[in-house]
Short mmCIF file of the C-alpha atoms (twelve columns), coordinates in Angstrom:
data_MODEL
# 
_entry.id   MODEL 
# 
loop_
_atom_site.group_PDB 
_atom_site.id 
_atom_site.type_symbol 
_atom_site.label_atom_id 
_atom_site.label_alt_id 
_atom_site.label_comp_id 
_atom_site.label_asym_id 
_atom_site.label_seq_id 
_atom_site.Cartn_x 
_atom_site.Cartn_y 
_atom_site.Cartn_z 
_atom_site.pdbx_PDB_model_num 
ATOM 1   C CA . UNK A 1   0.000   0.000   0.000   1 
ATOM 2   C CA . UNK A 2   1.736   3.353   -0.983  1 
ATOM 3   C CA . UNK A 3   -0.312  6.070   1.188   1 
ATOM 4   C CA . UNK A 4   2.068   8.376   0.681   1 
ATOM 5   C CA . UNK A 5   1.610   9.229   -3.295  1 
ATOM 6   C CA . UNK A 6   -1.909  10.030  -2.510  1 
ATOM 7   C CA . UNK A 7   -1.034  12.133  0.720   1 
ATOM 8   C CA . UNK A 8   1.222   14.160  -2.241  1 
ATOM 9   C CA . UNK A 9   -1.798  15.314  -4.002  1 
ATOM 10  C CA . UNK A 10  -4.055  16.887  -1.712  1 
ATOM 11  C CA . UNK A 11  -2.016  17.330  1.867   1 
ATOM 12  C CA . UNK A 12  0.092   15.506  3.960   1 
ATOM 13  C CA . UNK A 13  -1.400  13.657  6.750   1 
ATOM 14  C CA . UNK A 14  -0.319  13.337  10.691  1 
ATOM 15  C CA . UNK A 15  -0.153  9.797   12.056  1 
ATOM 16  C CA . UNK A 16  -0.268  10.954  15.677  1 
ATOM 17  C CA . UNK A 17  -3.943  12.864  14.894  1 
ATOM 18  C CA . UNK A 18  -5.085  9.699   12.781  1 
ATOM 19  C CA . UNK A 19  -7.455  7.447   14.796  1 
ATOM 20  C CA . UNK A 20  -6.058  3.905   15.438  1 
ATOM 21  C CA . UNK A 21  -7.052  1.412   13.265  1 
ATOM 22  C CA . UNK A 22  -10.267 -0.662  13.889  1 
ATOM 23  C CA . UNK A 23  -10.590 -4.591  13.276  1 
ATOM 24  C CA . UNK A 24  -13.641 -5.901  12.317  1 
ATOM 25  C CA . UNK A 25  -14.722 -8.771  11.904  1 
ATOM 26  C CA . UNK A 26  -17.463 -10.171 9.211   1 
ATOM 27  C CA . UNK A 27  -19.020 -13.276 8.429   1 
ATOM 28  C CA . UNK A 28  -18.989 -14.766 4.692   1 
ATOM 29  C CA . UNK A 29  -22.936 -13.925 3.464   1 
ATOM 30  C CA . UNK A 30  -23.649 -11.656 5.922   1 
ATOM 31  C CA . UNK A 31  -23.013 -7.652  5.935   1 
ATOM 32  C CA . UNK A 32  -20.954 -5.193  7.433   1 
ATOM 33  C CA . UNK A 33  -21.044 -1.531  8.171   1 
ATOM 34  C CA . UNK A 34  -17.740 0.471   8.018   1 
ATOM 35  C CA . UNK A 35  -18.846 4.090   9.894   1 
ATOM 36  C CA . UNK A 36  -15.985 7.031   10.281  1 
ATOM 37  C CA . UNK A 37  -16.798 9.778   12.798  1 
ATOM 38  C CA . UNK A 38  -15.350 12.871  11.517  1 
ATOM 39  C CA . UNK A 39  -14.446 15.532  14.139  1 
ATOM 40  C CA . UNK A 40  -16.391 18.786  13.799  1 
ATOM 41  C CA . UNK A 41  -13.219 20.735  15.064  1 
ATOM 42  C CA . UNK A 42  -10.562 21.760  12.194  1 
ATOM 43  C CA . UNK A 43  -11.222 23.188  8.764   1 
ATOM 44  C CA . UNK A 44  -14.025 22.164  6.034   1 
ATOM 45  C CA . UNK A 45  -14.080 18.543  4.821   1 
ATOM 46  C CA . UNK A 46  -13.638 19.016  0.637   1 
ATOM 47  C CA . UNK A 47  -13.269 15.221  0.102   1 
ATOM 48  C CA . UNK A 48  -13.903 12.243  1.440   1 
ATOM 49  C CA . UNK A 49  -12.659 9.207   -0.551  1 
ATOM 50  C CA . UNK A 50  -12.965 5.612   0.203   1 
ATOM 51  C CA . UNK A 51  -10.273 3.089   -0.462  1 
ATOM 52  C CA . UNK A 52  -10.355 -0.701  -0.745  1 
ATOM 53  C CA . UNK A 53  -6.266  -2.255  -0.568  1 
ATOM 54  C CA . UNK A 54  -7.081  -6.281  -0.820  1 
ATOM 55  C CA . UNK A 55  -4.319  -8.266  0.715   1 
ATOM 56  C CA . UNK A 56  -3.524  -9.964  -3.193  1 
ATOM 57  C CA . UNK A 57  -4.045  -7.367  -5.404  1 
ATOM 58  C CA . UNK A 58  -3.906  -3.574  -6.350  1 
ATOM 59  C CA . UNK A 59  -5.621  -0.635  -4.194  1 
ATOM 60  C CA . UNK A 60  -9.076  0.156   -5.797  1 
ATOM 61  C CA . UNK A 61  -11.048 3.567   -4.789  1 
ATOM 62  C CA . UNK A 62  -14.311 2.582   -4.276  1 
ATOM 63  C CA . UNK A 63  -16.443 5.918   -3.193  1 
ATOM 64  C CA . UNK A 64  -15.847 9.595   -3.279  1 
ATOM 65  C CA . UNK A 65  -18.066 12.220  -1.548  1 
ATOM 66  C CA . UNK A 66  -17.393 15.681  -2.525  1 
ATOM 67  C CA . UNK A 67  -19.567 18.988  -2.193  1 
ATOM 68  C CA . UNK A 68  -22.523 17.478  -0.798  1 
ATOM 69  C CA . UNK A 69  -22.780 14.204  -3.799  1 
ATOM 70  C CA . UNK A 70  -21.650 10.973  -2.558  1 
ATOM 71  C CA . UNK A 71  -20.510 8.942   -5.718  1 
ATOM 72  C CA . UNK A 72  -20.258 4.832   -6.487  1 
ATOM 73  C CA . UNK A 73  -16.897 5.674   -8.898  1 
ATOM 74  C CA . UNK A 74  -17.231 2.390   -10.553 1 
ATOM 75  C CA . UNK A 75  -20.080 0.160   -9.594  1 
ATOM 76  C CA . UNK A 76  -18.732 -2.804  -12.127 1 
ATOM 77  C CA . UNK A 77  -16.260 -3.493  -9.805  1 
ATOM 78  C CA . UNK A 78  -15.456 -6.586  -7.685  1 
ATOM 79  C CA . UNK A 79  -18.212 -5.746  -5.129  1 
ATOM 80  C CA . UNK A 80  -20.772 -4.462  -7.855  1 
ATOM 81  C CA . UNK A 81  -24.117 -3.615  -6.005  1 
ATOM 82  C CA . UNK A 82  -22.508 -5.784  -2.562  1 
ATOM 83  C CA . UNK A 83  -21.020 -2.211  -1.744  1 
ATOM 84  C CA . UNK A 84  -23.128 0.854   -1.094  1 
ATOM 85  C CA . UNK A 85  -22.227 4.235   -0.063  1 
ATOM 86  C CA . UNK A 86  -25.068 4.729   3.101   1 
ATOM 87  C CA . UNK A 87  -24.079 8.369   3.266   1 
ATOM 88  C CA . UNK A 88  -20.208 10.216  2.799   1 
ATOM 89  C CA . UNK A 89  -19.336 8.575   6.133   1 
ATOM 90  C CA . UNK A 90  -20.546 5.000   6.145   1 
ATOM 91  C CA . UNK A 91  -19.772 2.043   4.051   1 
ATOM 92  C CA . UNK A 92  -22.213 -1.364  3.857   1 
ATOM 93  C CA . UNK A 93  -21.086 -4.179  2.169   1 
ATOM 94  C CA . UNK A 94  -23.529 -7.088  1.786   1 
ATOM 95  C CA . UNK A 95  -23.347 -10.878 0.611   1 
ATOM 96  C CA . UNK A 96  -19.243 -11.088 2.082   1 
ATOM 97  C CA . UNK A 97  -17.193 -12.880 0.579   1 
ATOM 98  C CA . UNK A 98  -13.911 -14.471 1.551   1 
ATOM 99  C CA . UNK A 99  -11.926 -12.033 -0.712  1 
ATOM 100 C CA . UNK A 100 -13.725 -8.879  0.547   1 
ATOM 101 C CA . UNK A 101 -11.073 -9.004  3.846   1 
ATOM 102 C CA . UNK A 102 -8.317  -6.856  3.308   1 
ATOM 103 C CA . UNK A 103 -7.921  -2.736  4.196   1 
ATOM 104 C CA . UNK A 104 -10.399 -0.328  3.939   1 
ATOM 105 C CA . UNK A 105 -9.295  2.903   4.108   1 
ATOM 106 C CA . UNK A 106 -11.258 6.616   4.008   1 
ATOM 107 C CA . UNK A 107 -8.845  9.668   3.702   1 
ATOM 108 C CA . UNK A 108 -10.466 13.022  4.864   1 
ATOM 109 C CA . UNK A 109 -8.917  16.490  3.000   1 
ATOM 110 C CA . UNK A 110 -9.821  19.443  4.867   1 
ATOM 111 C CA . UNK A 111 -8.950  22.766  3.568   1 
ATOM 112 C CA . UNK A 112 -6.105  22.904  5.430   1 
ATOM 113 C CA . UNK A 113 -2.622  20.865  4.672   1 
ATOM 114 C CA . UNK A 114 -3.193  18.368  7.128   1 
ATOM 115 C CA . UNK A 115 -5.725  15.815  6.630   1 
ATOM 116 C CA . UNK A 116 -7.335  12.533  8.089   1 
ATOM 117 C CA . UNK A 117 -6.905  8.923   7.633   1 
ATOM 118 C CA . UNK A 118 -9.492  6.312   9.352   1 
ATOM 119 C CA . UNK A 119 -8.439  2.882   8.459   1 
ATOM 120 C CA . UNK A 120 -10.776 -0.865  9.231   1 
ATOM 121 C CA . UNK A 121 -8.821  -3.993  9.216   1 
ATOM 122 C CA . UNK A 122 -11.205 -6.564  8.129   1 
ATOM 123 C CA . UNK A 123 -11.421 -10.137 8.653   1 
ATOM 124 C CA . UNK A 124 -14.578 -12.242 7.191   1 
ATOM 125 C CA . UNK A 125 -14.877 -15.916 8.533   1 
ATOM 126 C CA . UNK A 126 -16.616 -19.274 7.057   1 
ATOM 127 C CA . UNK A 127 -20.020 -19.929 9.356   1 
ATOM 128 C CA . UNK A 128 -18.978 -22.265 11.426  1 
ATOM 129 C CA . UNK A 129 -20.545 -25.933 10.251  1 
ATOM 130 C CA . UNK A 130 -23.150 -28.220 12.102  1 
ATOM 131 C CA . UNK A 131 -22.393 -30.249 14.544  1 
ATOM 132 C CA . UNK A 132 -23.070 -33.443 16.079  1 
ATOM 133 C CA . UNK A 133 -21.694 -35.888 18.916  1 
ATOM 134 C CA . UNK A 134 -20.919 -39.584 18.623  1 
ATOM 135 C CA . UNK A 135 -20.697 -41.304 21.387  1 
ATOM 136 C CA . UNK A 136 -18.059 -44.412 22.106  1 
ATOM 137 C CA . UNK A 137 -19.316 -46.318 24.600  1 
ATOM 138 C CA . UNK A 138 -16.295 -48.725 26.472  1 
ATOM 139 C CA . UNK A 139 -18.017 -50.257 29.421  1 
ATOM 140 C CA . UNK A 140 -20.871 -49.980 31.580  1 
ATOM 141 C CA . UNK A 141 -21.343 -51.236 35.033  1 
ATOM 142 C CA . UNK A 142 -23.536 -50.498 38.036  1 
ATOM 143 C CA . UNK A 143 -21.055 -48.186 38.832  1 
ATOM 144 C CA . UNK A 144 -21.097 -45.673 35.843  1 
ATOM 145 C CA . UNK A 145 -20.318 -45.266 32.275  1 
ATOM 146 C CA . UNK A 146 -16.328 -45.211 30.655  1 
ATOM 147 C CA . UNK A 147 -17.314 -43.056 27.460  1 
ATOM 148 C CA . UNK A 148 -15.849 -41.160 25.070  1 
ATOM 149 C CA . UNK A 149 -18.044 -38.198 23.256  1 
ATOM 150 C CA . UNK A 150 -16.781 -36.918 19.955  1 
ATOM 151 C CA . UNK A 151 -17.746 -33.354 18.631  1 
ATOM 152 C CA . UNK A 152 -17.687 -33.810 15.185  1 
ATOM 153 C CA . UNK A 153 -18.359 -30.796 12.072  1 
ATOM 154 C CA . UNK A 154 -20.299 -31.230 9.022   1 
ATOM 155 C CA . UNK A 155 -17.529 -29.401 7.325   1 
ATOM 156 C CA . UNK A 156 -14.076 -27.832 7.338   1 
ATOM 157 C CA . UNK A 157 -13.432 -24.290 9.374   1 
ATOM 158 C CA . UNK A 158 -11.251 -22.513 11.900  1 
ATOM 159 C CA . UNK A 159 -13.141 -22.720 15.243  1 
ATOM 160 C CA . UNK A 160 -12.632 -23.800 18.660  1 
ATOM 161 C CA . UNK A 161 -13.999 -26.485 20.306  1 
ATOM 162 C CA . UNK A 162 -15.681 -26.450 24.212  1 
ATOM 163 C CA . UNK A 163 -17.740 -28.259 26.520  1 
ATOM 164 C CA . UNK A 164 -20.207 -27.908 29.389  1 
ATOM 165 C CA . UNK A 165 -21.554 -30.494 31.630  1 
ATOM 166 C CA . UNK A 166 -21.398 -31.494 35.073  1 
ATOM 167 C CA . UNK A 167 -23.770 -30.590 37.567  1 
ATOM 168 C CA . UNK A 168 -23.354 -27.554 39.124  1 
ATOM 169 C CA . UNK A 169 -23.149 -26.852 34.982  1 
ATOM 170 C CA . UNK A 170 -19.423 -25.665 33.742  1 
ATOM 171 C CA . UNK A 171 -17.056 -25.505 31.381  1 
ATOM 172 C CA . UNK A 172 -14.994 -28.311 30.672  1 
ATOM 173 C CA . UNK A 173 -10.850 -27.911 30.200  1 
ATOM 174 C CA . UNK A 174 -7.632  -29.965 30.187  1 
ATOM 175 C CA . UNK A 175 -8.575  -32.744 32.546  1 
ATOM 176 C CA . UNK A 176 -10.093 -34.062 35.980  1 
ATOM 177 C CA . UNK A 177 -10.675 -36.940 38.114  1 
ATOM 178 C CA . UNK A 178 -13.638 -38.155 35.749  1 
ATOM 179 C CA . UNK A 179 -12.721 -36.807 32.690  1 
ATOM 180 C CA . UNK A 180 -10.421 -35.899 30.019  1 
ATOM 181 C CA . UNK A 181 -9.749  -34.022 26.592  1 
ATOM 182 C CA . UNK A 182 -7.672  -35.031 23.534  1 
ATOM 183 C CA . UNK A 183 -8.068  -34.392 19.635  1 
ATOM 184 C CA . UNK A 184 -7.679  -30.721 20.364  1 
ATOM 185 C CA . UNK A 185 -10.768 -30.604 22.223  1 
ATOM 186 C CA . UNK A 186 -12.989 -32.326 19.982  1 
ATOM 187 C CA . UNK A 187 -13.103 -35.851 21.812  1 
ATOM 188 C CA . UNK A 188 -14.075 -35.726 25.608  1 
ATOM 189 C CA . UNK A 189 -12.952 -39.110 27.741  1 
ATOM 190 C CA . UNK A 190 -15.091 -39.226 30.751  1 
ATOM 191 C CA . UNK A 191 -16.306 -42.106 33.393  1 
ATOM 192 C CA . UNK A 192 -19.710 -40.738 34.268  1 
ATOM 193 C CA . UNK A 193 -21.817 -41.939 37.660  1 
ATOM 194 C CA . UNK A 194 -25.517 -42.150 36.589  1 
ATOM 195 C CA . UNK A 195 -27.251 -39.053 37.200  1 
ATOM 196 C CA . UNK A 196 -30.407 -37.618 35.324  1 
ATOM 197 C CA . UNK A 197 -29.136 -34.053 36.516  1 
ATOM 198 C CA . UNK A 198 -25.925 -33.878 34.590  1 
ATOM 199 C CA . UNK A 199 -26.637 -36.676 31.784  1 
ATOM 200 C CA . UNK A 200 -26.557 -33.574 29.424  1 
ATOM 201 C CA . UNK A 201 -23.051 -32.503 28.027  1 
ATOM 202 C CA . UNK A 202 -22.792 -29.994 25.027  1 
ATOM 203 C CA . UNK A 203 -20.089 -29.185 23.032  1 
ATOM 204 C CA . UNK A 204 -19.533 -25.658 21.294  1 
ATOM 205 C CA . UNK A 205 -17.963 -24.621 17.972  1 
ATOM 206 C CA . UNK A 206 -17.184 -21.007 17.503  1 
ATOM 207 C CA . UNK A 207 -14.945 -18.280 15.853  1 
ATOM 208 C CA . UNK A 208 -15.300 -14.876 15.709  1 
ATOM 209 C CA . UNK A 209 -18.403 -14.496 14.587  1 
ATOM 210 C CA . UNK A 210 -20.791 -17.529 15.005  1 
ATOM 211 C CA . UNK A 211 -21.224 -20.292 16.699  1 
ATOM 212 C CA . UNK A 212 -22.741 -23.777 16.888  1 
ATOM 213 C CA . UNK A 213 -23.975 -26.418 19.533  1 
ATOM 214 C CA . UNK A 214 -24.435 -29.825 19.708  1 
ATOM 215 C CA . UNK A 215 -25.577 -31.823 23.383  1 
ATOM 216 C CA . UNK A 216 -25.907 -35.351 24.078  1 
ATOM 217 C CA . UNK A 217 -27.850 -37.419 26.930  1 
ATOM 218 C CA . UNK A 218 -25.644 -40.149 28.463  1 
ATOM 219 C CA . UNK A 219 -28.996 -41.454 29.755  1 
ATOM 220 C CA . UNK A 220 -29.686 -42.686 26.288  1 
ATOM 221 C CA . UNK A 221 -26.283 -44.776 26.473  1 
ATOM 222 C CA . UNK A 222 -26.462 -45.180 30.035  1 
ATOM 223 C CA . UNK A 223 -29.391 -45.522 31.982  1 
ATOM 224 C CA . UNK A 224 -29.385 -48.291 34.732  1 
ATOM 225 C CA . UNK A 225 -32.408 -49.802 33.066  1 
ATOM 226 C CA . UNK A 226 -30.243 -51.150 30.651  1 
ATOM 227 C CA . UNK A 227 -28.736 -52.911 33.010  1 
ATOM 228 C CA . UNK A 228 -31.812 -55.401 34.199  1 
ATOM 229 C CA . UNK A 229 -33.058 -58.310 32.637  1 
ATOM 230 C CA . UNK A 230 -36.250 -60.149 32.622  1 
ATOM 231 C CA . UNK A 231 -34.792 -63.060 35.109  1 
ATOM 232 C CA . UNK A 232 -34.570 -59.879 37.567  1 
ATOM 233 C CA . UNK A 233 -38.230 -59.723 37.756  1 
ATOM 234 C CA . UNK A 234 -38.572 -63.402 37.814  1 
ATOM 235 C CA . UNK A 235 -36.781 -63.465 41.363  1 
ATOM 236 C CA . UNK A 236 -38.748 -60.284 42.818  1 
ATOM 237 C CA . UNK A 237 -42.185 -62.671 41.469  1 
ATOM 238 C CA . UNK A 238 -41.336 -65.377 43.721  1 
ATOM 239 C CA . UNK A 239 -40.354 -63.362 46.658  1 
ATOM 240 C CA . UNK A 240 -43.766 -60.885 46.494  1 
ATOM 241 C CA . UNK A 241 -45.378 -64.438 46.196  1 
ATOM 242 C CA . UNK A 242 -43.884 -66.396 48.711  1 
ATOM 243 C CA . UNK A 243 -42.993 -68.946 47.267  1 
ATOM 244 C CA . UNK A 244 -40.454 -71.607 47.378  1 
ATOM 245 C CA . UNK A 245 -37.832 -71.574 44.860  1 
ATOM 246 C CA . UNK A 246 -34.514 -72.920 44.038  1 
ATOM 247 C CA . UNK A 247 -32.563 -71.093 41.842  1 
ATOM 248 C CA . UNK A 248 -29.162 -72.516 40.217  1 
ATOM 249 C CA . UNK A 249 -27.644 -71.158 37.095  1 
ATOM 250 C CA . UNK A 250 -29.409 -68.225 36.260  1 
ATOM 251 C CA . UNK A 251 -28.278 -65.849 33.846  1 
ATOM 252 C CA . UNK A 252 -28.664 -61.928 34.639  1 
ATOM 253 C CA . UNK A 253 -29.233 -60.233 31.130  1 
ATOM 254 C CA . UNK A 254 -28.111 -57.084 30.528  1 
ATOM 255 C CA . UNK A 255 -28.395 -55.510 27.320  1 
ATOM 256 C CA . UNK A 256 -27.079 -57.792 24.818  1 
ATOM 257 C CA . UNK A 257 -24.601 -59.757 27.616  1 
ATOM 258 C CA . UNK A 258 -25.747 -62.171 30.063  1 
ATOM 259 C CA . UNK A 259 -23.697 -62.916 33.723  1 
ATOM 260 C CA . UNK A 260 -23.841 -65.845 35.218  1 
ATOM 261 C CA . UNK A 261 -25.344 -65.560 39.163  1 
ATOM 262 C CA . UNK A 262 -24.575 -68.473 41.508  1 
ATOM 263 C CA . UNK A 263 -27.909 -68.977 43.905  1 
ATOM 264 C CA . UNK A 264 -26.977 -70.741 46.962  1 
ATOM 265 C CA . UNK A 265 -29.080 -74.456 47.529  1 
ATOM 266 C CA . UNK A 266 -32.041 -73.112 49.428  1 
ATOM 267 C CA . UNK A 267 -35.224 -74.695 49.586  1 
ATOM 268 C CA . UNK A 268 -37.201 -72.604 51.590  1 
ATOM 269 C CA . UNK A 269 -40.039 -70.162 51.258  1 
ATOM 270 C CA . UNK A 270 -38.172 -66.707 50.406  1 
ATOM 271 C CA . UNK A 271 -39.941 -63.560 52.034  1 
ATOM 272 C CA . UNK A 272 -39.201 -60.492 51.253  1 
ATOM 273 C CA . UNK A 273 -37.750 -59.233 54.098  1 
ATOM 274 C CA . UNK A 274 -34.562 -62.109 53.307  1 
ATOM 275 C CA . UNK A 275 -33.584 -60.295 50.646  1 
ATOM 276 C CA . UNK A 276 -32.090 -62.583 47.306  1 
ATOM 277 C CA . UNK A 277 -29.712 -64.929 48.006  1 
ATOM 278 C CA . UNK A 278 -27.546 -64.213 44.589  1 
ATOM 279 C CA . UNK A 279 -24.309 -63.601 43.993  1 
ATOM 280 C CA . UNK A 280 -21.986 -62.930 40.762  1 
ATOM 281 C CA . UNK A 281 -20.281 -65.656 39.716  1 
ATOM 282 C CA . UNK A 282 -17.882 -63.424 37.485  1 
ATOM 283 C CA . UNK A 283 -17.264 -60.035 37.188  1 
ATOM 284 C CA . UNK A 284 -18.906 -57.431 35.189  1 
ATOM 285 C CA . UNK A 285 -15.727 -57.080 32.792  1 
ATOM 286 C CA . UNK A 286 -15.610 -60.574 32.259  1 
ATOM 287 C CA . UNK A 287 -19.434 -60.344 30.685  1 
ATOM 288 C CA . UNK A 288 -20.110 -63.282 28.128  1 
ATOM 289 C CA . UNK A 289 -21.828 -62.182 24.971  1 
ATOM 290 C CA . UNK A 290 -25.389 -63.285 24.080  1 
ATOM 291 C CA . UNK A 291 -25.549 -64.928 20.248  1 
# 
């Protein structure tokens, strides 16, 4: 960008009076307003003119206001009717595209030598994509859920990745005693107790300018009824009714795996105040699939 041949043909400018330089951000399809706020101390404004410098390309003078007339200098340009001049002060540009980021630059002449330049840095970002979690279940016992939730995007972007769960609700990061963060934040590790207040965890895509979310309900995966089986209700039949029963080799089913429960030899009426006499004949890890 060469500011200073232009500076040569209608005043020289002073950096310490120019306003610093705003960054703005803007998201691809969407629209943007560029506003300069011109201070009413100092000499009459002759000329306002509006610059675009792309970051690839040449410097292209987009808008010029002059005695009273604010003027589209050349609307068959690479913004065409995306780019409008709201009034000698404000610029909206509409439908952004990726290429619209670059410098935009308005240079004030007073009547004076010394003029003004206001200058917006802009940056215009990809939405970011839909998401959705896929769970990885490893294990599930009586005592909780080993899980791993993935946060995954419908399609490529720069975004960070967050979660929230727990109960009191927060924000997940790095690591704890029940859970844990990899794949740059996308995939969250976590051995979860069974809880219907904090089944729900949600992860977060965002960048600058938009943002996604995606939650998940470990009581779908994890809920303690998938953990009883129909010979479970057979034993709480008997005992309601009172009658005798002698119960050797029973399977527990449990989802689609089956344990094997050793019933001591007793041939007496069960009550229900005895309680089931039942005990697992091998542990939960060691479950035998059901064919």
């Amino acid at each position: 960008m060469n500011q200073t041949a232009e500076q040569d043909q209608g005043g020289a400018s002073n950096p310490s009076q120019n306003p610093a330089p705003s960054w703005v951000n803007g998201m691809q399809g969407q629209k943007v307003l560029l506003q300069i706020s011109i201070s009413s101390s100092g000499d009459v404004v002759n000329k306002i003119e509006w610059k675009f410098h792309p970051k690839n390309s040449r410097s292209l003078t987009v808008v010029e206001s002059q005695g009273g007339k604010t003027l589209r200098l050349n609307p068959s340009d690479r913004f065409g009717e995306r780019l409008e001049a709201v009034n000698e002060t404000t610029l909206l540009i509409k439908d952004l595209e990726l290429e619209d980021a670059g410098l935009y630059e308005a240079q004030v002449r007073r009547s004076s030598a010394e003029n003004e330049e206001y200058t917006f840095n802009l940056t215009v970002h990809k939405p970011v994509p839909e998401l959705q979690i896929r769970p990885r279940l490893a294990s599930h016992t009586p005592a909780g859920c080993d899980v791993t939730l993935q946060c995954q995007a419908a399609g490529p972007g720069e975004f960070a990745i967050s979660w929230r769960g727990g109960n009191p609700l927060q924000c997940l990061e790095g690591s704890a005693d029940w859970y844990q963060l990899s794949g740059n934040g996308t995939d969250l590790h976590l051995f979860w107790e069974p809880n219907p207040l904090d089944s729900k965890f949600t992860c977060q895509a965002s960048n600058a300018v938009d943002q996604k979310e995606a939650s998940f309900d470990l009581l779908s995966i994890c809920s303690d009824e998938d953990l009883q089986g129909p010979f479970v209700s057979v034993v709480a039949a008997e005992i309601k009714a009172g009658r005798q029963a002698v119960f050797k080799g029973l399977f527990l089913l449990a989802g689609n795996h089956r344990y094997p429960w050793d019933i001591g030899p007793r041939s007496e009426e069960l009550h229900e105040d005895r309680g089931v006499y039942a005990q697992l004949s091998m542990p939960w890890q060691s479950s035998e699939q059901v064919t």
